[in-house]
Short mmCIF file of C-alpha atoms and ligand atoms in Angstrom, two decimals:
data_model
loop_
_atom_site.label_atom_id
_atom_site.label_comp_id
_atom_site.label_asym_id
_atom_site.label_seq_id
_atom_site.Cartn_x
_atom_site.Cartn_y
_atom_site.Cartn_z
CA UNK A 271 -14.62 -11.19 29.99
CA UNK A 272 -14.09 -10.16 26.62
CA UNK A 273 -12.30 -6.86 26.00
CA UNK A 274 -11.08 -4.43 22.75
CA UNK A 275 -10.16 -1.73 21.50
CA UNK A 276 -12.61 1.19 20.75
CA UNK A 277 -11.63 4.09 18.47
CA UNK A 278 -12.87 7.41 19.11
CA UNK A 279 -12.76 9.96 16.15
CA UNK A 280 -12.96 13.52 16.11
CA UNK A 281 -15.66 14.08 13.30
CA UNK A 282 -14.05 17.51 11.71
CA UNK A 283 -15.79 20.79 12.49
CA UNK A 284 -17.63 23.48 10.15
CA UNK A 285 -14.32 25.88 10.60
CA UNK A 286 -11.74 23.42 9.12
CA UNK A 287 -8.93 25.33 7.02
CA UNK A 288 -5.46 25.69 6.81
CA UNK A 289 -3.67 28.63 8.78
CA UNK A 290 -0.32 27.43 8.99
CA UNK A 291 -0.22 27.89 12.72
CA UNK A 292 1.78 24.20 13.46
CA UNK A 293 5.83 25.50 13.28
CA UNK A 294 7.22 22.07 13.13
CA UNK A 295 4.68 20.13 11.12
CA UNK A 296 5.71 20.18 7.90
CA UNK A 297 2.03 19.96 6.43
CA UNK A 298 0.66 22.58 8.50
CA UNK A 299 2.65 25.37 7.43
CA UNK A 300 3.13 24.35 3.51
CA UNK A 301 -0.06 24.01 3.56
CA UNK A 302 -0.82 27.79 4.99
CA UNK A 303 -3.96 29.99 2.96
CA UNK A 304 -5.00 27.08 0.83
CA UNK A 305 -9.14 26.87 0.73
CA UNK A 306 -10.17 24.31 2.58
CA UNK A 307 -13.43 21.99 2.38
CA UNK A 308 -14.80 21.36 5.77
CA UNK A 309 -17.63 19.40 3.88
CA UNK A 310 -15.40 17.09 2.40
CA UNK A 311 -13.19 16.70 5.47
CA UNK A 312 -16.00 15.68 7.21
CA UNK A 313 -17.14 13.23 5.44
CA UNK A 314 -14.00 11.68 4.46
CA UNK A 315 -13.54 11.19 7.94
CA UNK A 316 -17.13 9.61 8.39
CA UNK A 317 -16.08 7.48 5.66
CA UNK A 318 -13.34 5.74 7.52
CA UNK A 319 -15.05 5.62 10.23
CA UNK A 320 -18.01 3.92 8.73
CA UNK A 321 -15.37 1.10 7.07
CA UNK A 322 -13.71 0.61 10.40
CA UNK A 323 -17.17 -0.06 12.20
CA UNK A 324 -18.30 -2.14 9.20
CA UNK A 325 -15.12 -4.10 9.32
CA UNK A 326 -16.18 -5.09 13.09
CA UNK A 327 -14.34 -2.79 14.57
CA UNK A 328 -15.83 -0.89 17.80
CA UNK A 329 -15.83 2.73 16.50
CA UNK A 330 -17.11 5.89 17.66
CA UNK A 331 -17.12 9.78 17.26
CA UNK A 332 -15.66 12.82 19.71
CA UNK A 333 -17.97 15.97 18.60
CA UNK A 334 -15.79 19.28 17.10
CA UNK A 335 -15.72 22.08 19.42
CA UNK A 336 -17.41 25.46 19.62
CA UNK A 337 -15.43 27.58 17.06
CA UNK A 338 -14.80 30.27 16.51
CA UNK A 339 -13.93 30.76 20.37
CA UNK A 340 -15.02 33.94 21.46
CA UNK A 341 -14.32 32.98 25.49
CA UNK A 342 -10.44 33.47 24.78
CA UNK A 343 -10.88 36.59 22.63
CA UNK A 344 -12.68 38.10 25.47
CA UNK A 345 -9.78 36.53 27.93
CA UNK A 346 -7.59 38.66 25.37
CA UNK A 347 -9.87 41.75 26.09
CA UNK A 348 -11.60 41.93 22.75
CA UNK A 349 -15.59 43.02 23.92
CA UNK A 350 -18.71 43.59 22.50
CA UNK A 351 -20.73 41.58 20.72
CA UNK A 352 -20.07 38.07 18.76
CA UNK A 353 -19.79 40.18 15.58
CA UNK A 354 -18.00 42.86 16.56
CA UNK A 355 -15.14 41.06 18.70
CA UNK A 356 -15.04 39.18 15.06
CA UNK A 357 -14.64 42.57 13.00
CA UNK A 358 -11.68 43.74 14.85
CA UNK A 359 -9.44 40.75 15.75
CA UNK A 360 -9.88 39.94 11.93
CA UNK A 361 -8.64 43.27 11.27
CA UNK A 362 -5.97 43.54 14.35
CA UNK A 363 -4.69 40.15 14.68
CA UNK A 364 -5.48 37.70 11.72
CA UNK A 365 -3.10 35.33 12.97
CA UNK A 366 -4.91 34.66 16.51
CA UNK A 367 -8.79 34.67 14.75
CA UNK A 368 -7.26 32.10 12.96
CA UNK A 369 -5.77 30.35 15.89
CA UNK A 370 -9.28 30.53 17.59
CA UNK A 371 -11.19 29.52 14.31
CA UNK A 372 -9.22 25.96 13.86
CA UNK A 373 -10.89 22.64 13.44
CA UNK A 374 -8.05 21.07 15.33
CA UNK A 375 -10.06 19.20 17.92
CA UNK A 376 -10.47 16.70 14.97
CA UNK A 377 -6.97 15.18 15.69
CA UNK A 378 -8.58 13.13 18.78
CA UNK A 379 -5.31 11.10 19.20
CA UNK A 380 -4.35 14.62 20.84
CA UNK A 381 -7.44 14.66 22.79
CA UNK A 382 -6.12 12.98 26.39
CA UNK A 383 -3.89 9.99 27.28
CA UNK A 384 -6.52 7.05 28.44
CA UNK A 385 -5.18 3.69 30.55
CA UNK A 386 -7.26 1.20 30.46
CA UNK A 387 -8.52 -0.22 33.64
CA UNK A 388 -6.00 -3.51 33.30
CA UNK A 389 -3.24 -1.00 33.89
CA UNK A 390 -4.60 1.05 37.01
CA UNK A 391 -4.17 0.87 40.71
CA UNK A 392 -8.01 1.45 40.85
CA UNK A 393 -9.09 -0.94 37.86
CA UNK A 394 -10.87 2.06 36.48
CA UNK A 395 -10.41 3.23 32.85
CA UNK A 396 -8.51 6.67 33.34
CA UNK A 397 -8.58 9.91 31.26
CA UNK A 398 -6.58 12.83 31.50
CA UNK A 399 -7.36 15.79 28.87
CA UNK A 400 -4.07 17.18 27.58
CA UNK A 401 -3.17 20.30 27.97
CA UNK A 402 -1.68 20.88 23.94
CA UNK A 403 0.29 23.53 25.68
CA UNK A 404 3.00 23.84 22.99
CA UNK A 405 0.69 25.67 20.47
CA UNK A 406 -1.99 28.45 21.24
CA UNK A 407 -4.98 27.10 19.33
CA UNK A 408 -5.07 23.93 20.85
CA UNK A 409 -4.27 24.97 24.04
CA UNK A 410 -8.33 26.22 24.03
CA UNK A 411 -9.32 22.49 23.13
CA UNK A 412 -8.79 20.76 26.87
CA UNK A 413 -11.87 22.08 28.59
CA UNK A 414 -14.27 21.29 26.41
CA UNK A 415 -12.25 17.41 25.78
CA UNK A 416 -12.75 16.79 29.45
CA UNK A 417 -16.55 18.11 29.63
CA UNK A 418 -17.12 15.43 26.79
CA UNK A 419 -15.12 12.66 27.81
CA UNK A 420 -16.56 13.28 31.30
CA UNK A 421 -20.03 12.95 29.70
CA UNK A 422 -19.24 10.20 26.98
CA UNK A 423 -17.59 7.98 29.75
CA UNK A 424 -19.53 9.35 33.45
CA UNK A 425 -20.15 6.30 35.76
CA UNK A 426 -17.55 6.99 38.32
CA UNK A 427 -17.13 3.24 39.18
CA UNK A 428 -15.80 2.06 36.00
CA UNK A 429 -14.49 5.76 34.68
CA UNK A 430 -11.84 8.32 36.54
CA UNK A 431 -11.01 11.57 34.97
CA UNK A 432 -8.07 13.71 35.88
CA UNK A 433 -7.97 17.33 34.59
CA UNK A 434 -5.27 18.73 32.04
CA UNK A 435 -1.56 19.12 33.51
CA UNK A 436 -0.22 22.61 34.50
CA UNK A 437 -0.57 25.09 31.38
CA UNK A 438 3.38 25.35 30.63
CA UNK A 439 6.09 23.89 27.96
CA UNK A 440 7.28 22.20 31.31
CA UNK A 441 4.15 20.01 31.04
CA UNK A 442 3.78 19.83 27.90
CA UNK A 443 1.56 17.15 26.96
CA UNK A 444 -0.33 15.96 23.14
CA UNK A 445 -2.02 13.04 24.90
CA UNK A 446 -1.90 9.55 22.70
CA UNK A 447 0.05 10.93 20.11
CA UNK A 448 2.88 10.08 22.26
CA UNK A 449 1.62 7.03 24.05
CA UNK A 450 0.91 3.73 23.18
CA UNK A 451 -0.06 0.48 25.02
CA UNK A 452 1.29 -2.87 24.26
CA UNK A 453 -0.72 -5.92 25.87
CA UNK A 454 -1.26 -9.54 25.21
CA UNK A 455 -5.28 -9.08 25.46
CA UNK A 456 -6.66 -5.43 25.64
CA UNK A 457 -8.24 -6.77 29.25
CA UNK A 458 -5.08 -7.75 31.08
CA UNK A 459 -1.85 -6.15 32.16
CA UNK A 460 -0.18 -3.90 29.09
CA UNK A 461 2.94 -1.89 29.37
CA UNK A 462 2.17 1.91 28.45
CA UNK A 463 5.02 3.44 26.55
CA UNK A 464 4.94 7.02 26.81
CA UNK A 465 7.75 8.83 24.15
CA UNK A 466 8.56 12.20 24.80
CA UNK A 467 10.94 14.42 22.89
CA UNK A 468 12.51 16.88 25.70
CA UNK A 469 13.42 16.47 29.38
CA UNK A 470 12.24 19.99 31.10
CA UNK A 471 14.00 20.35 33.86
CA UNK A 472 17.41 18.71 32.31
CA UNK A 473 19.40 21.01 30.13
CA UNK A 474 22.04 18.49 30.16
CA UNK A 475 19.84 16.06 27.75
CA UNK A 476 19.31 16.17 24.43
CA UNK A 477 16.55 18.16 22.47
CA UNK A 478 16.07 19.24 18.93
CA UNK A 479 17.48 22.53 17.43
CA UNK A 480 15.20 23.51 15.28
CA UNK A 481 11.58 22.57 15.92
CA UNK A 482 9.92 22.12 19.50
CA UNK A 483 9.79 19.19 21.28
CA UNK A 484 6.34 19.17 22.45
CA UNK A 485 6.10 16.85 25.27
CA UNK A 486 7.85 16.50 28.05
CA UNK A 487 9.21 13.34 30.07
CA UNK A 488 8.05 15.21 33.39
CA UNK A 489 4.37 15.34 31.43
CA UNK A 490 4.22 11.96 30.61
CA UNK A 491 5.42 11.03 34.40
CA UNK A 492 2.91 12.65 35.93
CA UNK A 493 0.21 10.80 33.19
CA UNK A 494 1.90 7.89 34.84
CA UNK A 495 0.98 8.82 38.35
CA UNK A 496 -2.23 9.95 37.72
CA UNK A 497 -3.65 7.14 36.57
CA UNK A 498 -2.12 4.66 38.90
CA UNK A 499 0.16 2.58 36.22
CA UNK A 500 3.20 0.79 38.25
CA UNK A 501 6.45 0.99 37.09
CA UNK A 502 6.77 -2.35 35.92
CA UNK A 503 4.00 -1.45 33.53
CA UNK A 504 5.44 1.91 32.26
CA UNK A 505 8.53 2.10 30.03
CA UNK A 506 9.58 5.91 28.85
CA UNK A 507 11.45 6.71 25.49
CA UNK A 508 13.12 9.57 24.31
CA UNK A 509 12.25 10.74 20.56
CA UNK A 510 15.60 11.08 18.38
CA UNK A 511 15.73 14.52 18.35
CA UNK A 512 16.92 14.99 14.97
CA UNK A 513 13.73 13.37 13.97
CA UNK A 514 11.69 15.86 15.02
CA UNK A 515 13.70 18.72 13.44
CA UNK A 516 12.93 16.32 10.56
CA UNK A 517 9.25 17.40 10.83
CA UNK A 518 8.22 14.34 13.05
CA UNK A 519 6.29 16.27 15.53
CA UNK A 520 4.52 13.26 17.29
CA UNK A 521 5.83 10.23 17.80
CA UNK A 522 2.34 8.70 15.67
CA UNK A 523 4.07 10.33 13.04
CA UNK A 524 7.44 7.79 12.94
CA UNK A 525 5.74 4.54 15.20
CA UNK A 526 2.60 2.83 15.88
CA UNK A 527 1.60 -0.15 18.05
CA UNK A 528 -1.18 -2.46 18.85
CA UNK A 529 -1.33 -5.72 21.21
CA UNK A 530 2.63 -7.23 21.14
CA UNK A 531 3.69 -4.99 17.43
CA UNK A 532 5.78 -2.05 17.39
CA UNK A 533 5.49 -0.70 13.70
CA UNK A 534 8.66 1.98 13.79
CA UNK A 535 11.34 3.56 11.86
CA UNK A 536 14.50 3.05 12.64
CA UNK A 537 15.42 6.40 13.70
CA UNK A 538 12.13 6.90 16.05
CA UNK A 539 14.10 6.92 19.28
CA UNK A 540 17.09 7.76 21.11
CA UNK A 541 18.77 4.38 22.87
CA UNK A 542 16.50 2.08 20.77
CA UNK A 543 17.85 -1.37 21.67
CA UNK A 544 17.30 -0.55 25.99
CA UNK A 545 13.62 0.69 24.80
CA UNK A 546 12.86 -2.78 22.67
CA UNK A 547 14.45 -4.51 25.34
CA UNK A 548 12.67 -2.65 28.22
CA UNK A 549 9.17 -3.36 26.63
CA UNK A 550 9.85 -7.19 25.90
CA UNK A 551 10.99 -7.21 29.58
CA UNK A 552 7.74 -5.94 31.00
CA UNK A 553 5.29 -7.07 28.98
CA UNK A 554 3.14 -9.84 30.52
CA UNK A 555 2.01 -13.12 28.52
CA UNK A 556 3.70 -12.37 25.60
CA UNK A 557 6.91 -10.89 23.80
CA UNK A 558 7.10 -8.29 21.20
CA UNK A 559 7.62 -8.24 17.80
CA UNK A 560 9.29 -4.88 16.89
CA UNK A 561 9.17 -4.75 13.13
CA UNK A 562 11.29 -1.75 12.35
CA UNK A 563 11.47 -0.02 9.12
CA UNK A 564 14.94 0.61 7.68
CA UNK A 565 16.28 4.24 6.45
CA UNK A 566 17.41 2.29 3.76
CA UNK A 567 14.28 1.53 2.45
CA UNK A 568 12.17 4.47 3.84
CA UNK A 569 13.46 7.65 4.77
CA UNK A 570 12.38 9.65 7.47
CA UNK A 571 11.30 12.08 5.02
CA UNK A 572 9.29 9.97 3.15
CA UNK A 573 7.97 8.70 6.29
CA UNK A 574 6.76 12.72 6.69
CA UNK A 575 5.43 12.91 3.28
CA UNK A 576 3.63 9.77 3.33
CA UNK A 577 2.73 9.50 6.97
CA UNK A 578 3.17 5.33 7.01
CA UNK A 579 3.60 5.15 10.44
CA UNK A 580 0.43 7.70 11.09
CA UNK A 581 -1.58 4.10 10.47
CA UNK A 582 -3.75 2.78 12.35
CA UNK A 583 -2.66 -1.27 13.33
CA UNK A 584 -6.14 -3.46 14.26
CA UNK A 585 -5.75 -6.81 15.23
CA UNK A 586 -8.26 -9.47 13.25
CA UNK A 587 -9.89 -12.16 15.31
CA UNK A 588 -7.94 -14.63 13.58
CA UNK A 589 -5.01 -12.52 15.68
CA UNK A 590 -3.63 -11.28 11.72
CA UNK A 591 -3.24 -7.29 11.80
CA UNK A 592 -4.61 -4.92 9.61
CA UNK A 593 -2.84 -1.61 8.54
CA UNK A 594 -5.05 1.43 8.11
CA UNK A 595 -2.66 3.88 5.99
CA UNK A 596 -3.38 7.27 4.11
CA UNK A 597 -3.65 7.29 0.24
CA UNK A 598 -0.41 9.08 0.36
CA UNK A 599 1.40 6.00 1.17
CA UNK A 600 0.45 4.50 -2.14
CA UNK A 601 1.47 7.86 -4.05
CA UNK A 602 5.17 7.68 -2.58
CA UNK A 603 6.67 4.46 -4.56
CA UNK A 604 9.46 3.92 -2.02
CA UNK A 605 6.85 3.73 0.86
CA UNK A 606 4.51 1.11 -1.35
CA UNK A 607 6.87 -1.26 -2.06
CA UNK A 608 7.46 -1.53 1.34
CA UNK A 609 3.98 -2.00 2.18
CA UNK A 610 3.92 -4.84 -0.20
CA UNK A 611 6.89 -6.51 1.42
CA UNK A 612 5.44 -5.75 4.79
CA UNK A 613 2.42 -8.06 4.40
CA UNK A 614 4.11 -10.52 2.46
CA UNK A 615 6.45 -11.18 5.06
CA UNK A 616 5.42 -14.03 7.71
CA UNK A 617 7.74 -13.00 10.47
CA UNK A 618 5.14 -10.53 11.25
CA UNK A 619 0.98 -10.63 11.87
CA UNK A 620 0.43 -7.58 9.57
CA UNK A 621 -1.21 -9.22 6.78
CA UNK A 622 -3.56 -6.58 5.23
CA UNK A 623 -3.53 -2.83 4.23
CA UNK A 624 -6.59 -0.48 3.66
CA UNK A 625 -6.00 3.11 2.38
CA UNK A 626 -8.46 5.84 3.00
CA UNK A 627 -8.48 9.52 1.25
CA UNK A 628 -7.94 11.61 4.40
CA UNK A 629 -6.33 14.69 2.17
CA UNK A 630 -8.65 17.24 3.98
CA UNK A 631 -6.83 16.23 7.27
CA UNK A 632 -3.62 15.34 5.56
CA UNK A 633 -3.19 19.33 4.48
CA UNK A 634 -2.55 19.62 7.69
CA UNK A 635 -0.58 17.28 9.64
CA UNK A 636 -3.41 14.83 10.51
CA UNK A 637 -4.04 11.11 8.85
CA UNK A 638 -5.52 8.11 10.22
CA UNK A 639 -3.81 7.56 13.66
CA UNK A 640 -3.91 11.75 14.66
CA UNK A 641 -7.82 11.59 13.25
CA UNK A 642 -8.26 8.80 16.51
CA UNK A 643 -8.44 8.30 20.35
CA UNK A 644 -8.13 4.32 21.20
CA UNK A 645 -9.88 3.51 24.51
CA UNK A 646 -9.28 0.10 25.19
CA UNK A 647 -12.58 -1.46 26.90
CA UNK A 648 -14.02 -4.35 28.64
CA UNK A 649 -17.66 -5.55 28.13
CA UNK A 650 -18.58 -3.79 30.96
CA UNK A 651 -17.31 -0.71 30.54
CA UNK A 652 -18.31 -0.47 27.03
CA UNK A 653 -21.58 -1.36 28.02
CA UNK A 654 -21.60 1.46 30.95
CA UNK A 655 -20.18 4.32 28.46
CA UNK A 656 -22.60 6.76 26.62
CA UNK A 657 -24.13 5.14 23.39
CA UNK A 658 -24.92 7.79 21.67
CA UNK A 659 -21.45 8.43 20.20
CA UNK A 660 -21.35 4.88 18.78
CA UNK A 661 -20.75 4.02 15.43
CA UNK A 662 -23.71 2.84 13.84
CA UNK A 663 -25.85 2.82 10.25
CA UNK A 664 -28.39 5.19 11.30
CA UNK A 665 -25.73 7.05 12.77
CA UNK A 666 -23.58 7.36 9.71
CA UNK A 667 -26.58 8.41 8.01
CA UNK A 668 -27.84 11.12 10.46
CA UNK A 669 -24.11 12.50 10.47
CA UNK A 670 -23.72 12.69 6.45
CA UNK A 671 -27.00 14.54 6.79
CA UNK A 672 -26.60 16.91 9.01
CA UNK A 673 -22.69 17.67 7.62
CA UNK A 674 -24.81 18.43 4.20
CA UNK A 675 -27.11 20.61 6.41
CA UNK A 676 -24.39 23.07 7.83
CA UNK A 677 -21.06 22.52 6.22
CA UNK A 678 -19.73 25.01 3.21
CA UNK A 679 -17.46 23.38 0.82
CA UNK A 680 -15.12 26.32 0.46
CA UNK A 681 -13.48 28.24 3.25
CA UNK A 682 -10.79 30.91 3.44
CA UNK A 683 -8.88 32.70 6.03
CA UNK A 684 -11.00 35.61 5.36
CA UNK A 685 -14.20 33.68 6.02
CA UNK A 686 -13.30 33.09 9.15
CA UNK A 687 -14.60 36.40 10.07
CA UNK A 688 -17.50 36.07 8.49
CA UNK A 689 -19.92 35.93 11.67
CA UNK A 690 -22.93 33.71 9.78
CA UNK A 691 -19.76 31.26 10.15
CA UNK A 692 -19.96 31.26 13.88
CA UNK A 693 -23.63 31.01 13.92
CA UNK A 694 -23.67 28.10 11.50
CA UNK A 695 -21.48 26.91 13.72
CA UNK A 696 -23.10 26.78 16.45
CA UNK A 697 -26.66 25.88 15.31
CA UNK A 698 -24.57 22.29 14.12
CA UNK A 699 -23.04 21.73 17.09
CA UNK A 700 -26.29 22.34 19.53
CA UNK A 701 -28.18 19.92 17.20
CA UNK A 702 -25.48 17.84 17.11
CA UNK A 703 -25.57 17.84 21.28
CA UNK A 704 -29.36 16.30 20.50
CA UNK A 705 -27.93 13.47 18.08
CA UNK A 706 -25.79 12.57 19.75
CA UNK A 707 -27.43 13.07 23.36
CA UNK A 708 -23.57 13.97 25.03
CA UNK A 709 -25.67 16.82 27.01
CA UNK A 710 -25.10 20.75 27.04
CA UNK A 711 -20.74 20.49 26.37
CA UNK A 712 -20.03 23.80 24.67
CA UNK A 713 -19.52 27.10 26.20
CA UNK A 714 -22.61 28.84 24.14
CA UNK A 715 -24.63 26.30 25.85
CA UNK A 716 -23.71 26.24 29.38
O1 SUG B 1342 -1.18 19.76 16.22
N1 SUG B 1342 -2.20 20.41 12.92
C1 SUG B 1342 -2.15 19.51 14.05
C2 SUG B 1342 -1.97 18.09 13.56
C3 SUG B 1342 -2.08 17.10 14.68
C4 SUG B 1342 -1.72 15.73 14.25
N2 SUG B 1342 -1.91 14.84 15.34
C5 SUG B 1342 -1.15 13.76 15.61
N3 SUG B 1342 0.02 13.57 15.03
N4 SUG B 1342 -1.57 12.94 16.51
C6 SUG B 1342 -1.00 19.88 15.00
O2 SUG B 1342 0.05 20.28 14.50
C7 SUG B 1342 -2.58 22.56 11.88
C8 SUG B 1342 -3.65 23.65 11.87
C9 SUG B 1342 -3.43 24.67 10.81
O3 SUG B 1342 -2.29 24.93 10.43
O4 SUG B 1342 -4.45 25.25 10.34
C10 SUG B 1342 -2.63 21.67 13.10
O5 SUG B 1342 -3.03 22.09 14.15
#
């Protein structure tokens, strides 16, 4: 049966701006009070998303959530009406309307961690939400994944959902930022390689000094039992922790894969030699081509400024590899000239390089890979999943529509209080529920 990979991106919400509220990503916080465009975010997502799907690609949408979020104001013991719960965190706590006003669900790759059903004790595809514990306002973006990903993907023979892991920096878990599947066909046997940058419950280990580690080894093993994945088809790496005091908050941020290709820098992970080796050991009907990227040519700073490794990597029917990068890549001269050796070279498939304007998302921390959830499918699956969310003409037009329809192009921190903002909001997302027909997902509608 033919199988492949689907992506699934978060199409950005009304609220997008830039609060600085990501200590650690570099982006984020230099990025902090700027005016953002959600109109233009929006649809320079679409955009992508429209090439990808025109390419061949499978491609879908996730929908933004409800914000702002009143329910965890209220769980915070503001009360009273929309408006006035508005009125006085904006003038109490600035910092935590802000938090509950972010766009962030856009950065789907955050979403949940998905195995695909070659993987699973079960054969089913399995999904578990995560729980974004390491930063407040995407800790509020969990419920709402699983309500959609339990709607976008409900038969129960094909699809298993698990719920997010225990709400703690213990179990700290960003989902497929930090995972990636290698596999000689997206159908078969793959080995999922989950990187994580701190060991909880083992001081004795290494972990950076000066930004968080978000996820945690004991997170990413108990993704690992959830879904049924045996050992022999699990291999677990350690993020260099300097790296991530380096601003390399993900692991999408310094590596990508796709099929037998690791993409990564050379200072991605701790004990990298046992982790090539590991995955070449386990992986079934092929053996991997690691093509890693020198600090002699690219720093890890550049890496951060650029985001090269944020890419998406999409294999070609001809088995060739295309390299979805940000137009930052081509801005940084250091990072393009590698690009240009990087497809001229024959030792590896990666033959071709698109660049997309992703700048809205880019402000803050998010490019091509962070802007996608992969769900690798079979026929069958893809056939049983919800097809309203798909990729399609029509749908590209309906969406650039109704983003004209609702969106401003200018918002700032103080608009966020604005509570026509909220109720733009949600008269978007409810007739986005009909577009899309993913069913009643969003706390104002349940
Ligand atoms: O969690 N930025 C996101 C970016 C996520 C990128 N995702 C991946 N690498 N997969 C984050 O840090 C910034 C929001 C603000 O500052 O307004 C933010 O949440």
């Amino acid at each position: 049966m033919k199988s492949f990979e689907m992506n699934l991106d978060g199409l950005v919400g009304p609220t997008h701006n830039y609060a600085g509220l990501s200590f650690g990503n570099i982006a984020s916080k230099s990025n902090m009070a700027a005016v953002s465009n959600p109109r233009e975010a929006a649809k320079q997502g679409l955009k992508k998303m429209k090439a990808l799907a025109d390419m061949g690609f499978k491609q879908g949408i996730l929908l933004p959530h409800e914000r702002p979020a009143i329910w965890p104001l209220k769980a915070l013991g503001y009360s009273g009406t929309d408006a006035q719960i508005l009125a006085r965190v904006a003038k109490e706590s600035p910092a935590i309307l802000s938090a509950v006003a972010s766009a962030s669900c856009m950065w789907t790759a955050n979403a949940g961690t998905v195995s695909p059903s070659g993987d699973t004790a079960d054969r089913r595809v399995h999904f578990t939400a995560a729980n974004l514990n390491a930063k407040f306002h995407r800790s509020i973006e969990h419920e709402t994944t699983t309500r959609m990903l339990q709607s976008i993907f409900r038969d129960e023979k094909y699809f298993a959902h698990h719920a997010a892991l225990p709400a703690i920096a213990y179990f700290g878990d960003e989902g497929a930022a930090n995972h990636t599947r290698f596999c000689a066909d997206y159908g078969s046997e793959g080995v999922e390689f989950f990187v994580y940058g701190q060991e909880a419950f083992n001081d004795a280990r290494p972990a950076p000094k000066k930004f968080p580690a978000r996820q945690t080894l004991e997170a990413s093993q108990a993704i690992a039992r959830l879904h049924g994945l045996a050992d022999k088809n699990v291999v677990f790496a350690q993020q260099r922790p300097e790296t991530i005091d380096a601003g390399v908050f993900h692991n999408d941020v310094i590596a990508v894969g796709n099929g037998n290709v690791l993409f990564y820098h050379e200072e991605a992970f701790v004990d990298t030699e046992q982790v090539l080796k590991e995955l070449d050991d386990k992986l079934v009907g092929t053996s991997l081509i690691a093509v890693c990227v020198p600090s002699a040519e690219v720093s890890v700073h550049d890496a951060v400024r650029s985001y090269l490794f944020n890419s998406q990597l999409l294999s070609q029917p001809n088995g060739s590899m295309t390299l979805i990068v940000p137009g930052e890549c081509r801005e940084i001269s250091a990072v393009s000239d590698y690009l240009d050796r990087l497809i001229d070279d024959k030792q590896n498939p990666i033959n071709d390089v698109r660049v997309f304007d992703l700048k809205q998302s880019m402000n803050n921390g998010g490019g091509p890979a962070c802007l996608r959830l992969r769900v690798a499918l079979n026929e069958t699956e893809f056939a049983a999943m919800h097809q309203g969310v798909i990729m399609t003409d029509s749908l590209y037009s309906t969406l650039n529509a109704w983003v004209d329809k609702y969106y401003r192009d200018s918002l700032t921190q103080d608009d966020l209080a604005d509570p026509m903002l909220l109720i733009e909001s949600r008269n978007a997302l409810d007739e986005l529920t009909r577009i899309t027909g993913v069913g009643n997902i969003y706390p104002f509608q349940l």
